Each structure stands twice: as structure tokens, then as C-alpha cells.
Coordinates of C-alpha atoms and ligand atoms in Angstrom, one line a residue:
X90 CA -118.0 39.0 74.5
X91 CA -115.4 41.7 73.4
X92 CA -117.8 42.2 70.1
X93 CA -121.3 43.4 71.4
X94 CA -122.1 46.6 73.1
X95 CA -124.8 47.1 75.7
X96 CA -127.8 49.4 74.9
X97 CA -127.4 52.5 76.5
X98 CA -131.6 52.2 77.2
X99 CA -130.9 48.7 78.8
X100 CA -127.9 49.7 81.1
X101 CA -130.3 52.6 82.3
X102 CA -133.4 50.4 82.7
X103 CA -131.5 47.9 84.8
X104 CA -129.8 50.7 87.1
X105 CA -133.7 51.7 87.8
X106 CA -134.9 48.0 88.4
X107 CA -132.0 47.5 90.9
X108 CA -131.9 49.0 94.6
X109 CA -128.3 49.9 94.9
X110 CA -129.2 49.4 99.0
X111 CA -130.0 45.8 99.0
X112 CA -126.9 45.1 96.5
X113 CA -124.3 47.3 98.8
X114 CA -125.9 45.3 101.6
X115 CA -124.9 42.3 100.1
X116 CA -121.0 43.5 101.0
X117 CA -121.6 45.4 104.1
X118 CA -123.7 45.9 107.0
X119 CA -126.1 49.1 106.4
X120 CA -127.3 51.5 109.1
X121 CA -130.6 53.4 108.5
X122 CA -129.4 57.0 109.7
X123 CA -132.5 59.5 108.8
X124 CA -132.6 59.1 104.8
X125 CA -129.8 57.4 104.3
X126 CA -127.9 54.3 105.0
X127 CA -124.2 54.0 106.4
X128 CA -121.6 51.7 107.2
X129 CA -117.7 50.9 107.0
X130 CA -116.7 51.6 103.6
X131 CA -115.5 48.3 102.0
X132 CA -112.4 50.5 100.3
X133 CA -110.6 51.6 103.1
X134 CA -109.9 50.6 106.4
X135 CA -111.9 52.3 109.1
X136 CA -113.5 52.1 112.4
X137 CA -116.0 54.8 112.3
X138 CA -118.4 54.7 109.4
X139 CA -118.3 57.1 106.6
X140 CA -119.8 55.1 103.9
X141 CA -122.9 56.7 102.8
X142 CA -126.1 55.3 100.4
X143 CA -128.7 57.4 99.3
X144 CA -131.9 55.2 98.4
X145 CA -133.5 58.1 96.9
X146 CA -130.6 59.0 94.7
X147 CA -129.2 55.5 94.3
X148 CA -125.6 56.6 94.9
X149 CA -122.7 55.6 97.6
X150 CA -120.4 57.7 98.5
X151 CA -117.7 57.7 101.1
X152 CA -116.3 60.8 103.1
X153 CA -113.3 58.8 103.8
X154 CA -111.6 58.5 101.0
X155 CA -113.9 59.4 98.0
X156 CA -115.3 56.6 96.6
X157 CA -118.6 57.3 95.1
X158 CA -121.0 56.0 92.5
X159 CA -124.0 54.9 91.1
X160 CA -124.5 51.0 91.8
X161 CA -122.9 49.9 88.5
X162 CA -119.7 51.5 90.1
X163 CA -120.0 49.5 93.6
X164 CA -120.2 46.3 91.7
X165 CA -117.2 47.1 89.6
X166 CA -115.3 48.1 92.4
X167 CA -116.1 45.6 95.3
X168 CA -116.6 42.5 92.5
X169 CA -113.5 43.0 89.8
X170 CA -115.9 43.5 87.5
X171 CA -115.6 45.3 83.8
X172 CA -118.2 47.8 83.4
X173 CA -120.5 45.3 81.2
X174 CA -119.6 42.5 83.2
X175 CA -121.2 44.2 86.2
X176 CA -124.2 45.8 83.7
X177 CA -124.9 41.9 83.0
X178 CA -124.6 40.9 86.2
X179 CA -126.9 43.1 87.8
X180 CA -129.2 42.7 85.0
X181 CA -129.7 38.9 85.3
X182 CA -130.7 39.7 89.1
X183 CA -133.6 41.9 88.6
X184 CA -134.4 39.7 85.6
X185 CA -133.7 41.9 82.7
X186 CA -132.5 40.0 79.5
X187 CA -129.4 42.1 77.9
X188 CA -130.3 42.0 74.2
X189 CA -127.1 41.2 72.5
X190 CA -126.6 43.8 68.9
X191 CA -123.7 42.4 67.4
X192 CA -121.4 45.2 65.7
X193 CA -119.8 43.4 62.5
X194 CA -116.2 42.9 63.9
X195 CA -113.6 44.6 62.6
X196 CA -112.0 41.0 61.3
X197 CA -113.9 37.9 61.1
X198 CA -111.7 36.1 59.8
X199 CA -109.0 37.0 62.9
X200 CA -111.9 36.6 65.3
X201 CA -112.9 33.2 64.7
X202 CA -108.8 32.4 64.4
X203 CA -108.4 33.5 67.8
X204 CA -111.4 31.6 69.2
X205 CA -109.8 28.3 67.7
X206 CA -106.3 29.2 69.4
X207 CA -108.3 30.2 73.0
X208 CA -110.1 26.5 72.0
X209 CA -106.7 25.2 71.0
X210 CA -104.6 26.5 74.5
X211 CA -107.6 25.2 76.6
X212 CA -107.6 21.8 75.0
X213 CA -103.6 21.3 75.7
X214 CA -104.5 22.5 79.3
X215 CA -106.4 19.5 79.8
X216 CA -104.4 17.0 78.2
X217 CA -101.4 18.3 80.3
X218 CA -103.4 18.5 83.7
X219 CA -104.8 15.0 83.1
X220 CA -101.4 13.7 82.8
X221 CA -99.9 15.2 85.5
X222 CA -102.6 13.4 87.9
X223 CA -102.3 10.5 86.1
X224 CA -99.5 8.9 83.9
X225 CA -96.8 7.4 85.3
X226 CA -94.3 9.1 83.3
X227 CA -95.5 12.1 85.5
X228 CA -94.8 10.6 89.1
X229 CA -91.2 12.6 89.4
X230 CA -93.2 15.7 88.6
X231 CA -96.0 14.7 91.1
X232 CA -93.4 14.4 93.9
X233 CA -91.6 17.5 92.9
X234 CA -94.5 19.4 93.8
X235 CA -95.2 17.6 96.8
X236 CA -92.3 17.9 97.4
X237 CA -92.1 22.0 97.0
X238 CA -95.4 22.1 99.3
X239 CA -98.1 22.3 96.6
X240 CA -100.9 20.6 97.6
X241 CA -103.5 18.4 95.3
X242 CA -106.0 21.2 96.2
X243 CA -103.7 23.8 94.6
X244 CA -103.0 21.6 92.1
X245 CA -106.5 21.1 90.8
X246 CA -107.3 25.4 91.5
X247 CA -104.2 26.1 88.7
X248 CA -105.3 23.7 86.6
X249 CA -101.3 22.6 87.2
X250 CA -99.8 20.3 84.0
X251 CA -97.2 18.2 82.9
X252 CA -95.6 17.6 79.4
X253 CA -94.4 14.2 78.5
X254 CA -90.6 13.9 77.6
X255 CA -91.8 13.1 74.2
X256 CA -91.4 15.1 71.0
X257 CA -95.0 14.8 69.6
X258 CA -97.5 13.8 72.8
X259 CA -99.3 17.0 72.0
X260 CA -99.0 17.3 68.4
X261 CA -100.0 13.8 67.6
X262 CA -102.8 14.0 69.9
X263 CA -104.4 17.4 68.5
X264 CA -104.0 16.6 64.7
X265 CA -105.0 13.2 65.5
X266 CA -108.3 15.2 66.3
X267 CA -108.1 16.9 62.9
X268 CA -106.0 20.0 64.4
X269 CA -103.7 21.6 61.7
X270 CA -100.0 21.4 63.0
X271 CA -99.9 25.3 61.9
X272 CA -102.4 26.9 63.9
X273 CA -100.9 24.4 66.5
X274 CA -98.0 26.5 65.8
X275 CA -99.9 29.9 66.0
X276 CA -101.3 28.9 69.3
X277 CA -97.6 28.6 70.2
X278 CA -98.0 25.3 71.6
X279 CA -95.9 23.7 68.7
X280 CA -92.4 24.9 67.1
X281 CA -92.1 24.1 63.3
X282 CA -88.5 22.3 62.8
X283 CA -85.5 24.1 61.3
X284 CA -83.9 21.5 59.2
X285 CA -86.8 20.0 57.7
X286 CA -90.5 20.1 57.7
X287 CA -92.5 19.0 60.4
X288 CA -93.2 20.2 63.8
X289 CA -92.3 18.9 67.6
X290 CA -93.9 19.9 71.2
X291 CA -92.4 23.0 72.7
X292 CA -93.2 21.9 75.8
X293 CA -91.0 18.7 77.0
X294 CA -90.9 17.1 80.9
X295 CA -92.0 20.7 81.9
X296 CA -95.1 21.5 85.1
X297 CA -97.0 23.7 83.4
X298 CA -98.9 26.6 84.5
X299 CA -102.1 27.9 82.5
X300 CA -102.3 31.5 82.1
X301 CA -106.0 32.6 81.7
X302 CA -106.9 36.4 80.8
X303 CA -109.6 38.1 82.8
X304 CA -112.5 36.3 80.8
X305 CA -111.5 32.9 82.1
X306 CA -109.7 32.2 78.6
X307 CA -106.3 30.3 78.4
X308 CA -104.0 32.7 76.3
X309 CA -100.9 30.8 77.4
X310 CA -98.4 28.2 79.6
X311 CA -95.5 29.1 81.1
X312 CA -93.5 25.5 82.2
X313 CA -90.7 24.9 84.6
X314 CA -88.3 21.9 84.3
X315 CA -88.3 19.8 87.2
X316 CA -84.1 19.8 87.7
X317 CA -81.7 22.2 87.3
X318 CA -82.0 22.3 83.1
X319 CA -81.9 25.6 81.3
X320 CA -84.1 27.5 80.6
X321 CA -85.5 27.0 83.7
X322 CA -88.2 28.6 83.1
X323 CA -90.4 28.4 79.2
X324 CA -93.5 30.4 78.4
X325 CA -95.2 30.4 75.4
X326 CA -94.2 33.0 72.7
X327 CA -96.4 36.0 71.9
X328 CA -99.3 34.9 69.9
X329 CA -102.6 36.9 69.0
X330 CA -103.9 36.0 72.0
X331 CA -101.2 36.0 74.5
X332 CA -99.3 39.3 75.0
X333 CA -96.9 39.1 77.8
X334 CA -96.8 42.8 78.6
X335 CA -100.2 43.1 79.3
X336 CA -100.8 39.6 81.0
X337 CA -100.3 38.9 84.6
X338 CA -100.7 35.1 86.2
X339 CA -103.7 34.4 88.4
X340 CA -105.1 37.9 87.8
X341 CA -108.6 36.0 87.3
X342 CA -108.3 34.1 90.3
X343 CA -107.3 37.3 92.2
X344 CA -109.6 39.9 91.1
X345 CA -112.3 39.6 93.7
X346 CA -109.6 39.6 96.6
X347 CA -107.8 42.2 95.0
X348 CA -110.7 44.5 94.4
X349 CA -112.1 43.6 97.7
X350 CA -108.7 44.7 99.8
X351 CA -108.0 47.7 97.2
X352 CA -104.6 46.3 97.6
X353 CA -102.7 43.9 95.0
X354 CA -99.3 42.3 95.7
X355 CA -97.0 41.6 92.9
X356 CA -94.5 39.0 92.9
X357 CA -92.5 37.3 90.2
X358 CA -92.9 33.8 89.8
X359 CA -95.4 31.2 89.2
X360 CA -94.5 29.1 92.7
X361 CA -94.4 32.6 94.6
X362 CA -98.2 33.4 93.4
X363 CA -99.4 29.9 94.1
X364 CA -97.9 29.7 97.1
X365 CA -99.3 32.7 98.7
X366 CA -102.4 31.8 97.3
X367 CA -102.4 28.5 98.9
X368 CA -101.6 30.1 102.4
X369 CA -104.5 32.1 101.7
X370 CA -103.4 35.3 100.7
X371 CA -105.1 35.6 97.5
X372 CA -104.8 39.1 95.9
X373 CA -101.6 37.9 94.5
X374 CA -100.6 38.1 90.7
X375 CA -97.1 37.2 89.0
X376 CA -95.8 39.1 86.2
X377 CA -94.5 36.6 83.5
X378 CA -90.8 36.8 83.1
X379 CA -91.2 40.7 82.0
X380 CA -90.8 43.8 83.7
X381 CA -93.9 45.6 85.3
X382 CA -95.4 47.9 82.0
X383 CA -97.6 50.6 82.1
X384 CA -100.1 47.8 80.8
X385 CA -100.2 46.0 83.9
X386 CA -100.5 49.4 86.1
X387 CA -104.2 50.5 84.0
X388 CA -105.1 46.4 84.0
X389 CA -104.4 46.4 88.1
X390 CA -105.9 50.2 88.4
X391 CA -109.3 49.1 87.8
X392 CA -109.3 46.9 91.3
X393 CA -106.8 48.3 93.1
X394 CA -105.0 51.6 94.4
X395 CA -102.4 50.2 96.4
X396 CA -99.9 47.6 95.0
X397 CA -97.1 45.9 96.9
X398 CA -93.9 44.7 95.1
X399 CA -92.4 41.5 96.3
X400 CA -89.2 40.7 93.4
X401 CA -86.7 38.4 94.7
X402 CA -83.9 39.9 96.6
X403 CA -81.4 39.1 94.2
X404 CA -79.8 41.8 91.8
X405 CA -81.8 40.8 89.0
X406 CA -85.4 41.6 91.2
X407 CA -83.9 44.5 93.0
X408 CA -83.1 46.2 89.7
X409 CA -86.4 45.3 88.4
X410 CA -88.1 46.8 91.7
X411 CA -86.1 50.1 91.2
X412 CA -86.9 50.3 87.4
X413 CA -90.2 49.9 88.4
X414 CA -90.3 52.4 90.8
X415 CA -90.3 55.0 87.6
X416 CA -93.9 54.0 86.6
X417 CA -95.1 54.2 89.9
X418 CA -94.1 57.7 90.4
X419 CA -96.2 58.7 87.5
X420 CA -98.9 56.2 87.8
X421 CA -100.9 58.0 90.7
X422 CA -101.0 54.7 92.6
X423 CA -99.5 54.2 96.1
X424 CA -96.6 51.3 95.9
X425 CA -94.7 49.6 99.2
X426 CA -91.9 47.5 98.7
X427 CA -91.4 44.6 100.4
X428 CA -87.4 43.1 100.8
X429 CA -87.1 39.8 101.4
X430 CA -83.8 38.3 104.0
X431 CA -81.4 37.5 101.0
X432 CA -81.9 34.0 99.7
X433 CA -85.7 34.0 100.3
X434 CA -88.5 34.3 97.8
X435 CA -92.0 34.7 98.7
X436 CA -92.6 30.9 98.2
X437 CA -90.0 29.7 100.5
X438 CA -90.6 32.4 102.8
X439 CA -94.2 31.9 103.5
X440 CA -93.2 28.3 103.7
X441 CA -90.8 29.1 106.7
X442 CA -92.6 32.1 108.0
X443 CA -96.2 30.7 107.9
X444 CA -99.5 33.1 106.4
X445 CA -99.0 35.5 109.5
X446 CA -94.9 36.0 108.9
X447 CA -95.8 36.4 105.5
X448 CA -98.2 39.3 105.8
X449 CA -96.2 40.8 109.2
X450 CA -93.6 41.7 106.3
X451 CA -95.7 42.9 103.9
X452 CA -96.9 45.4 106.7
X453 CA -93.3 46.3 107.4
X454 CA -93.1 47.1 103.2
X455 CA -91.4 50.3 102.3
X456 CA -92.0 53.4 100.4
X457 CA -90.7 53.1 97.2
X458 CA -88.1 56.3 97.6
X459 CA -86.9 54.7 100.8
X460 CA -86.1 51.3 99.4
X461 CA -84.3 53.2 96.2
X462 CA -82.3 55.1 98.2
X463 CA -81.2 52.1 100.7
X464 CA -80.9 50.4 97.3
X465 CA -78.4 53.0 95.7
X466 CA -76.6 53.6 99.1
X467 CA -75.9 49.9 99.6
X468 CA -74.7 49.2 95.7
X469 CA -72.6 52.4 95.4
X470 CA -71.7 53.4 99.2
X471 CA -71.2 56.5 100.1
X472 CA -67.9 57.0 101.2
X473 CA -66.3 59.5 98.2
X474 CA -67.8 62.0 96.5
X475 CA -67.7 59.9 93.6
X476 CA -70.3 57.7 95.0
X477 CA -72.4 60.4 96.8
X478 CA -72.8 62.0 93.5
X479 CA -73.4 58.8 91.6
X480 CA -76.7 58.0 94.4
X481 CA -77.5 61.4 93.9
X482 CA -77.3 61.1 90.2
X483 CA -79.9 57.9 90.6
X484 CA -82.5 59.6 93.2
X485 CA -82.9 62.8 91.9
X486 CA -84.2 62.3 88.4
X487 CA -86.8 59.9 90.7
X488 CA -87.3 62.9 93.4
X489 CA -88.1 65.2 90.2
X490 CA -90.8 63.5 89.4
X491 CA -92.8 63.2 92.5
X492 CA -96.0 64.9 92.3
X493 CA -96.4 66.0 95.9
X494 CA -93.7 68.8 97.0
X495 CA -94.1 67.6 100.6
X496 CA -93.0 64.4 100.1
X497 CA -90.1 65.8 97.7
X498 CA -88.7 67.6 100.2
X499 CA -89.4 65.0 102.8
X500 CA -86.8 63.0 100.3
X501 CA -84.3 66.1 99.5
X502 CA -84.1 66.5 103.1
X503 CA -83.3 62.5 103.8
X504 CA -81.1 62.3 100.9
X505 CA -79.1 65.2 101.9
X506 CA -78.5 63.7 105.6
X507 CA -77.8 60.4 104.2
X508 CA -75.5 62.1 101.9
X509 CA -74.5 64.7 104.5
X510 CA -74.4 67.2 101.4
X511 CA -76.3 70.6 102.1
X512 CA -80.0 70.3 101.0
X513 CA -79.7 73.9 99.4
X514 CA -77.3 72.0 96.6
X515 CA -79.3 69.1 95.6
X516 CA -82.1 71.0 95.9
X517 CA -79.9 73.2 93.0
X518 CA -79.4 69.9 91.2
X519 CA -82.6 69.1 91.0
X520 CA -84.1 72.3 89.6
X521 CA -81.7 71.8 86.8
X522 CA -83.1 68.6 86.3
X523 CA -86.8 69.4 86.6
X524 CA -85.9 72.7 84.1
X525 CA -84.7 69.7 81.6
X526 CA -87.8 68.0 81.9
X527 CA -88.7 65.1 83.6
X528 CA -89.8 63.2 80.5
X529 CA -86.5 62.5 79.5
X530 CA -85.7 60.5 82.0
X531 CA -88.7 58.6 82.4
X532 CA -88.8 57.4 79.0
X533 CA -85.0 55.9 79.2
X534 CA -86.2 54.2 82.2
X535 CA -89.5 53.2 80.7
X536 CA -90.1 49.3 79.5
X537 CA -89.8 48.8 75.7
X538 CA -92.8 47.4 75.6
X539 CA -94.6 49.8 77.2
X540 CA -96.4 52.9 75.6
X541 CA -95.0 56.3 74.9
X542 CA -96.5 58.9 77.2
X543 CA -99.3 60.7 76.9
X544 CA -98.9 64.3 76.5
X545 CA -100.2 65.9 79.8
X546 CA -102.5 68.7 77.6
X547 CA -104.0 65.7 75.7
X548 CA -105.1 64.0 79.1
X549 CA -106.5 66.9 80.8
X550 CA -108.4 67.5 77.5
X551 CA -109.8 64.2 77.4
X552 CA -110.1 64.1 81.2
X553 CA -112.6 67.0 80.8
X554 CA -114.3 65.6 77.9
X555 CA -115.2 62.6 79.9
X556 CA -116.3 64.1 82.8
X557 CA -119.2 66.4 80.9
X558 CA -117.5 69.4 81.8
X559 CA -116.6 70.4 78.4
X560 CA -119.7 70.6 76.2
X561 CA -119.3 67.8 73.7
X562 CA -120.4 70.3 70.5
X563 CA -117.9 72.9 71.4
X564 CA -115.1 70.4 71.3
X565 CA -116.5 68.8 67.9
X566 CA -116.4 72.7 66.2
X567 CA -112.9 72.7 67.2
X568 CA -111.0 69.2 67.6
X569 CA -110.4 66.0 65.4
X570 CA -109.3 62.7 67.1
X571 CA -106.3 63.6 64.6
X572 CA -105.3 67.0 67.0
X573 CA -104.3 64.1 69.9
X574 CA -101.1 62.1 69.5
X575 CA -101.4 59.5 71.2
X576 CA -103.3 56.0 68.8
X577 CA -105.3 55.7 72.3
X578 CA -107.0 58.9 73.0
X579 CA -107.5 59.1 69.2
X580 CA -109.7 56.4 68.9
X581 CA -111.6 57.7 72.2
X582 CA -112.3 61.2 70.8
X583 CA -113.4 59.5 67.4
X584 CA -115.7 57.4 70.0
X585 CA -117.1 60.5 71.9
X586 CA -117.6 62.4 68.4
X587 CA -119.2 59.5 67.0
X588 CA -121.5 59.7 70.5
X589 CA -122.5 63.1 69.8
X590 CA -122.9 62.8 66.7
X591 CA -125.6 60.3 67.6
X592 CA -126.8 62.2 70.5
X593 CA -126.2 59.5 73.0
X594 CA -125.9 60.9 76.7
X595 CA -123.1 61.0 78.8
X596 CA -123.7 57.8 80.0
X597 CA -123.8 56.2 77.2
X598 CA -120.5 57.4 75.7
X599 CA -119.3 55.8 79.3
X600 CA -120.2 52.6 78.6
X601 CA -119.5 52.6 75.2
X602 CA -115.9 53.5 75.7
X603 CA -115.9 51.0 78.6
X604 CA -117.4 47.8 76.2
X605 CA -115.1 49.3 73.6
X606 CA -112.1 49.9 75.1
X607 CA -111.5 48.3 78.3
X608 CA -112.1 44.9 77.6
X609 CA -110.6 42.3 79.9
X610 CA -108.0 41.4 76.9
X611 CA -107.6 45.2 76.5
X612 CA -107.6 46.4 79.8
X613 CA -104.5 48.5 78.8
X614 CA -106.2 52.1 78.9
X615 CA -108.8 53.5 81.4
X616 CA -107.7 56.7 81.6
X617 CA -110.3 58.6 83.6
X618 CA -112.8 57.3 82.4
X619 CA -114.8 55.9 85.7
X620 CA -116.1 58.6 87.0
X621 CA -118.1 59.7 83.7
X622 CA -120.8 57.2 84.6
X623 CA -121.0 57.9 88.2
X624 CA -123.9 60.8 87.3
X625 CA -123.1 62.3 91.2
Ligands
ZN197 ZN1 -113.9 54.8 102.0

């Protein structure tokens, strides 16, 4: 779908055919109050209502906490869905047909290799899941997963698998179907041998779990031996279609949930997601054996504004909760942490704990600063000087970064009676460190896969030049896309040029950047870009 664009004409057409009140009353019961309807705004918790519609203007908006929009916006938001996945939507219930104008693809060649691999991942998906309910060279792998609590249900929801012990199961069973062993290979389900030619399965008496992208499309497996083998855990390698960085497991499965609670809770492993799932807490995604990037943040952004972080208590997760504390900071999204009694992961735990025990400690979760700072205290102490300085070394390069200067000195002043060092000297420390620049830091805490950072001037700048208030022909007298640094915003501002150029509205530029840029495979940038299309 990733290669046509919706008519600008046809996205407007449809937004006219549709009355945003009967679609928002789909979600939520509406109140006629004068012109208007109201009700309890589906984004935030609340008991009074503050969720307004306007029939006449065919917008929402809510005084509680800002959400507004024109109807496209309400689907996006309360459905998961992409901006042209809520246009089509929308469109096939007031029965207009979304012509299709196919741009010629960049690559045709590469598009049509990556259909075979999604074909080829999807295939091998099958195959595996069919064996694990049925061979009887998978009955230790079907009692291991009764035996961890994962129930036939679940097992048929995941589209769970199984890989023979055998070298060539797969491989003789796809080229026997005329599959070449190479773009087996590419599709990283195969490994080519290192001695001599040939190829073998790189999955052997693994479970496997299918990844999917947002679109529904396998990209990957990740598979889990079923004793105490190493590795313990094997994914697929990168491919062209399976990017780890910017992938997160049952992301399509959680979407709805996660857009309907505004709220997403990340954990780390495969078991821990379906777990939770299978107790019925289903806005939960797994990152795949890398750290939380930047990518993930934007992918999650568009559902969610609230994420919770649920790594495994060991050192390992703890250090991967605190490195990822970093990105939060400068992400503009709220994050709670949630620590787990040592020895527990969310998989056993909800096990023990039940649904309820589950969620009673993800209400207990912590701000991020107060977990790093319980996190530093308890690794280093704080006995010496030595150490006091070393936890302050480790908070204040975080506290210099916080946006809001009541909630920095909210910290400064906890840190300094947890330190019981006078506030007026770290508060000395950190100027020094804010006068260095905070960028410095964040970038040696930053993922390596993740994306340098964007110059502030350059997002403002674009940020305007979304939002119509910068006029589109005083920016083009001035401004290349070759005056922003960043590959990114470059090919935005050639996008909006290109707009103007062709006198398209506002709107259009919206959607075009949307179907352009923020496809479910490359969710990895939506930088301000929502609220172009709103038209409030
Ligand atoms: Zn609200």
C-alpha cells in the first residue's frame, strides 16, 4: 500500500460525506448540549465531560487535555490508524471508492523482492505453526508451553511455531516449491554454509514467534530453545524487510488497545507480551532483544502519550531502563517505570499475581527520575563522597535535560536531601553542565542505532511550516531542503516545496507527507506533523 497516494480531492470529499457525530458516537456516548455534542473524552480519564463535537464544524475537541481534530484525526487516534488507513476506512463507509494513482516506485525491482520475502516469512510461518500443533516431533514443545501457561487460544492468536531439529525441513520444503535457496537466504530464514556450498535452516527445535509490522506483514521470527541451550534466544537477522530498531512484537495486535488507553506498556520478551496479553492486558509490545530507539518512541507516539517500562529486574534490564530514560526526557512523552520483586518478570509475575496484581503494580510505576535516582543510590551507595559525587555525576546530566524547571528543581531539591549536599552546589554543578550543553551527553547515551538529533532551529522551522503559520512562498524564496541537516526534514521540505509548487492546500501537503512518510514500515518520523490536517 506504501506506493500510492490518496487524492487530496478524495480525502476532502469523504471528510464531507462522513458525519464526524455518528462516527465519534460509535466510541462514546454523545450528549446534545445546545449545538453541540459532549461526552467523556476517550483520551483521558475523566468524570465530568469535556469532550466537545461540533456537527456544524465537524471537529472534536476536548478542554481536558487538548485533543482536537477533524474526524480523520478521531479515527487515527481512538483506532491506531495511519492517516490513509483511517482516509480508506472512512471512505468505504460512506461508500466512496478511493481511486488508487500509482506513483512509479522508486525501485521495482526491490519492491517486488520484498513482496516475495514478506510472501516468503509468511509461508515459513505457516509451515512452522502447523507443526507445532501437529507433528509429533513437536509434542516436548507443546508441553513446554503448557507447561509455561500458554494456552491453545494464545497459541493460535501468535500464530506460535516450531522448527524441526532437522537441518533442511524448511529449506527442502520451500525450494521443493521452486523457492531459490538465496532469497531463502535474504528472507533470513536460511544461512548459507561456510565450508562448502549449500545452505541449512537457521531455525532448529526452536518455538517461534512471528513478528508482523503494522500492515499485518511477517518481517521476521524470533525463536526460543525449549532447554537451557545458548543462545537462548534467536531472531532473524536484519533483512530488507525486518529492521529490529524500528520493530516492536505484537505492536499490530496492540494498536487498538494501545490507542484506545493512550497508554502503552513496554516489556522485553516475547513470553512477557503474550502473557499479559493472555491475561487480558493487551496494550502490550516487546522490544526485540534491542534497546528502546528513538524509532520505537515516533512508531509508539502516534497511539500513545504515556508509556510504561517493565525490563526485567536484573542488571542487564535495569541498565536498559536507565539508558532509556535519556530518550524519554527528550521525547515529550510521559514514562512510569515499573520494578519488578527481584527474580520476577512480567510473565511469571502475572502468573503469580493474577491480571489485577499485575496492573495494581503498574499503578504503583515510578517516575522515571525517581527510579534513576533509587537506581544510582542503590548501585553506588552513598556513604563517601566518592559515591555521592559519582550519583550525582549520573543524575545531573539527566536533571539538565528536563524540560520543565519545576520538576527540575523538584529533583535538585530530592537529590540534594538524598545526598544531604546543599542544593545551592548541585544546583552550581548543574549550570556548568547545562552551559556545556546538554547534547553532549545525550548523544553518548543515545542507541547506535538510533538517529542523530535534530537541530532544535530545524524543528521549530519545520514545525511552523506544517502548521500554515509560515507562508509556504516566503519559505520557498528563502530555503532549500539542502539548508536542513537532518536526511529526514530534507526530504519533507523538498515534499512541502514540491506541494507548493503544485499549489496543493495545506491539507493536502498533510496527507501527502503522512502516505509518504509515515508509513506503518516507516513509522520512524512524525514530527509535528498531526495537527497540520486538523483545519481547527
Ligand atoms: Zn480529553
Amino acid at each position: 500500500m506504501s506506493s500510492y497516494s490518496i487524492p487530496e480531492e478524495v480525502i476532502r470529499r469523504i471528510r464531507e460525506q462522513a458525519d464526524i457525530v455518528e462516527v465519534v458516537s460509535q466510541h462514546l456516548l454523545l450528549k446534545k448540549t445546545g449545538q453541540n455534542y459532549t461526552g467523556l473524552c476517550p483520551f483521558h480519564h475523566e468524570k465530568t465531560p469535556s469532550f466537545v463535537v461540533s456537527p456544524a464544524r465537524q471537529i472534536f475537541h476536548c478542554f481536558g487535555c487538548g485533543a482536537g481534530g477533524n474526524v480523520y484525526h478521531f479515527l487515527t487516534k481512538t483506532e491506531g490508524l495511519t492517516f490513509p488507513e483511517a482516509v480508506r476506512a472512512l471512505g468505504e463507509k460512506v461508500g466512496i471508492k478511493i481511486p488508487t494513482v500509482k506513483r512509479s516506485p522508486p525501485n521495482p525491482e526491490a519492491e517486488k523482492e520484498q513482496a516475495r520475502l514478506y510472501e516468503l516469512n509468511q509461508a515459513a510461518v505457516q509451515w512452522y505453526h502447523k507443526n507445532l500443533l501437529e507433528r509429533p516431533e513437536a509434542r516436548t514443545a507443546r508441553a513446554y508451553l503448557a507447561q509455561r501457561g500458554i494456552q491453545t487460544e494464545t497459541i493460535e492468536a501468535f500464530c506460535l511455531g516450531y522448527a524441526l531439529p532437522s537441518w533442511d525441513g524448511l529449506l527442502k520444503k520451500m525450494t521443493e516449491k521452486g523457492c531459490s535457496p538465496f532469497l531463502l537466504e535474504k528472507a533470513g530464514l536460511v544461512s548459507a554454509r561456510e565450508q562448502q556450498a549449500g545452505f541449512y535452516d537457521r531455525f532448529r527445535d526452536r518455538i517461534l514467534f512471528p513478528i508482523w509490522n503494522l500492515s499485518g506483514q511477517v518481517i521476521g521470527l524470533g525463536g526460543r530453545v525449549l532447554d537451557e541451550a545458548l543462545p537462548k534466544y534467536l531472531n532473524s537477522p536484519e533483512t530488507p524487510i525486518y529492521i529490529k530498531g524500528r520493530s516492536l512484537y505484537a505492536m499490530e495486535k496492540a494498536r487498538h488497545e494501545i490507542a484506545r488507553a493512550g497508554c502503552v506498556i513496554i516489556v522485553e520478551g516475547y513470553f512477557d507480551a503474550i502473557a499479559l496479553h493472555q491475561a487480558g492486558v493487551k496494550n502490550v509490545v516487546a522490544t526485540l532483544g534491542t534497546a528502546l530507539t528513538p524509532f520505537h518512541l515516533q512508531m509508539i507516539r502516534r497511539f500513545a502519550r504515556e508509556v510504561i517500562l517493565i525490563f526485567d529486574p536484573d542488571q542487564a534490564g535495569i541498565n536498559a531502563t536507565l539508558r532509556t530514560i535519556d530518550l524519554f526526557l527528550v521525547s515529550g512523552m510521559t514514562a512510569r517505570v515499573v520494578s519488578l520483586p527481584s527474580g520476577q518478570d512480567p510473565d511469571n509475575f502475572v502468573r503469580n499475581h493474577g491480571t489485577e496484581g499485575f496492573l495494581t503494580a503498574v499503578r504503583q510505576a515510578k517516575k522515571p527520575m525517581d527510579y534513576a535516582l533509587e537506581q544510582f543510590m542503590a548501585q553506588t551507595g552513598v556513604s563517601g563522597i566518592d559515591q555521592k559525587l559519582r550519583v550525582a555525576e549520573q543524575i545531573l546530566p539527566l536533571l539538565s535535560k528536563m524540560e520543565n524547571r519545576m520538576e527540575q528543581s523538584h529533583y535538585l531539591k530530592k537529590l540534594s536531601d538524598e545526598l544531604k549536599v546543599k542544593e545551592a552546589d548541585l544546583a552550581h554543578e548543574l549550570k556548568k553542565l547545562s552551559e556545556k550543553g546538554p547534547r553532549t551527553a545525550i548523544k553518548s547515551m543515545q542507541p547506535v542505532t538510533g538517529p542523530t538529533p535534530v537541530p532544535k532551529e530545524e524543528e521549530i522551522l519545520l514545525h511552523l511550516l506544517l502548521h500554515g503559520k509560515l507562508s509556504l512562498e516566503r519559505v520557498a524564496e528563502v530555503l532549500t531542503p539542502e539548508d536542513f541537516s537532518d536526511v529526514r526534514l530534507k526530504r519533507i521540505v523538498r515534499l512541502a516545496l514540491d506541494c507548493f509548487q503544485k499549489s496543493a492546500s495545506q491539507e493536502g501537503l498533510s496527507s501527502l507527507i503522512h502516505s509518504e512518510l509515515i508509513q506503518p514500515e516507516d513509522a520512524a518520523f512524525s514530527i509535528g506533523v498531526e495537527p497540520a490536517w486538523v483545519g481547527l
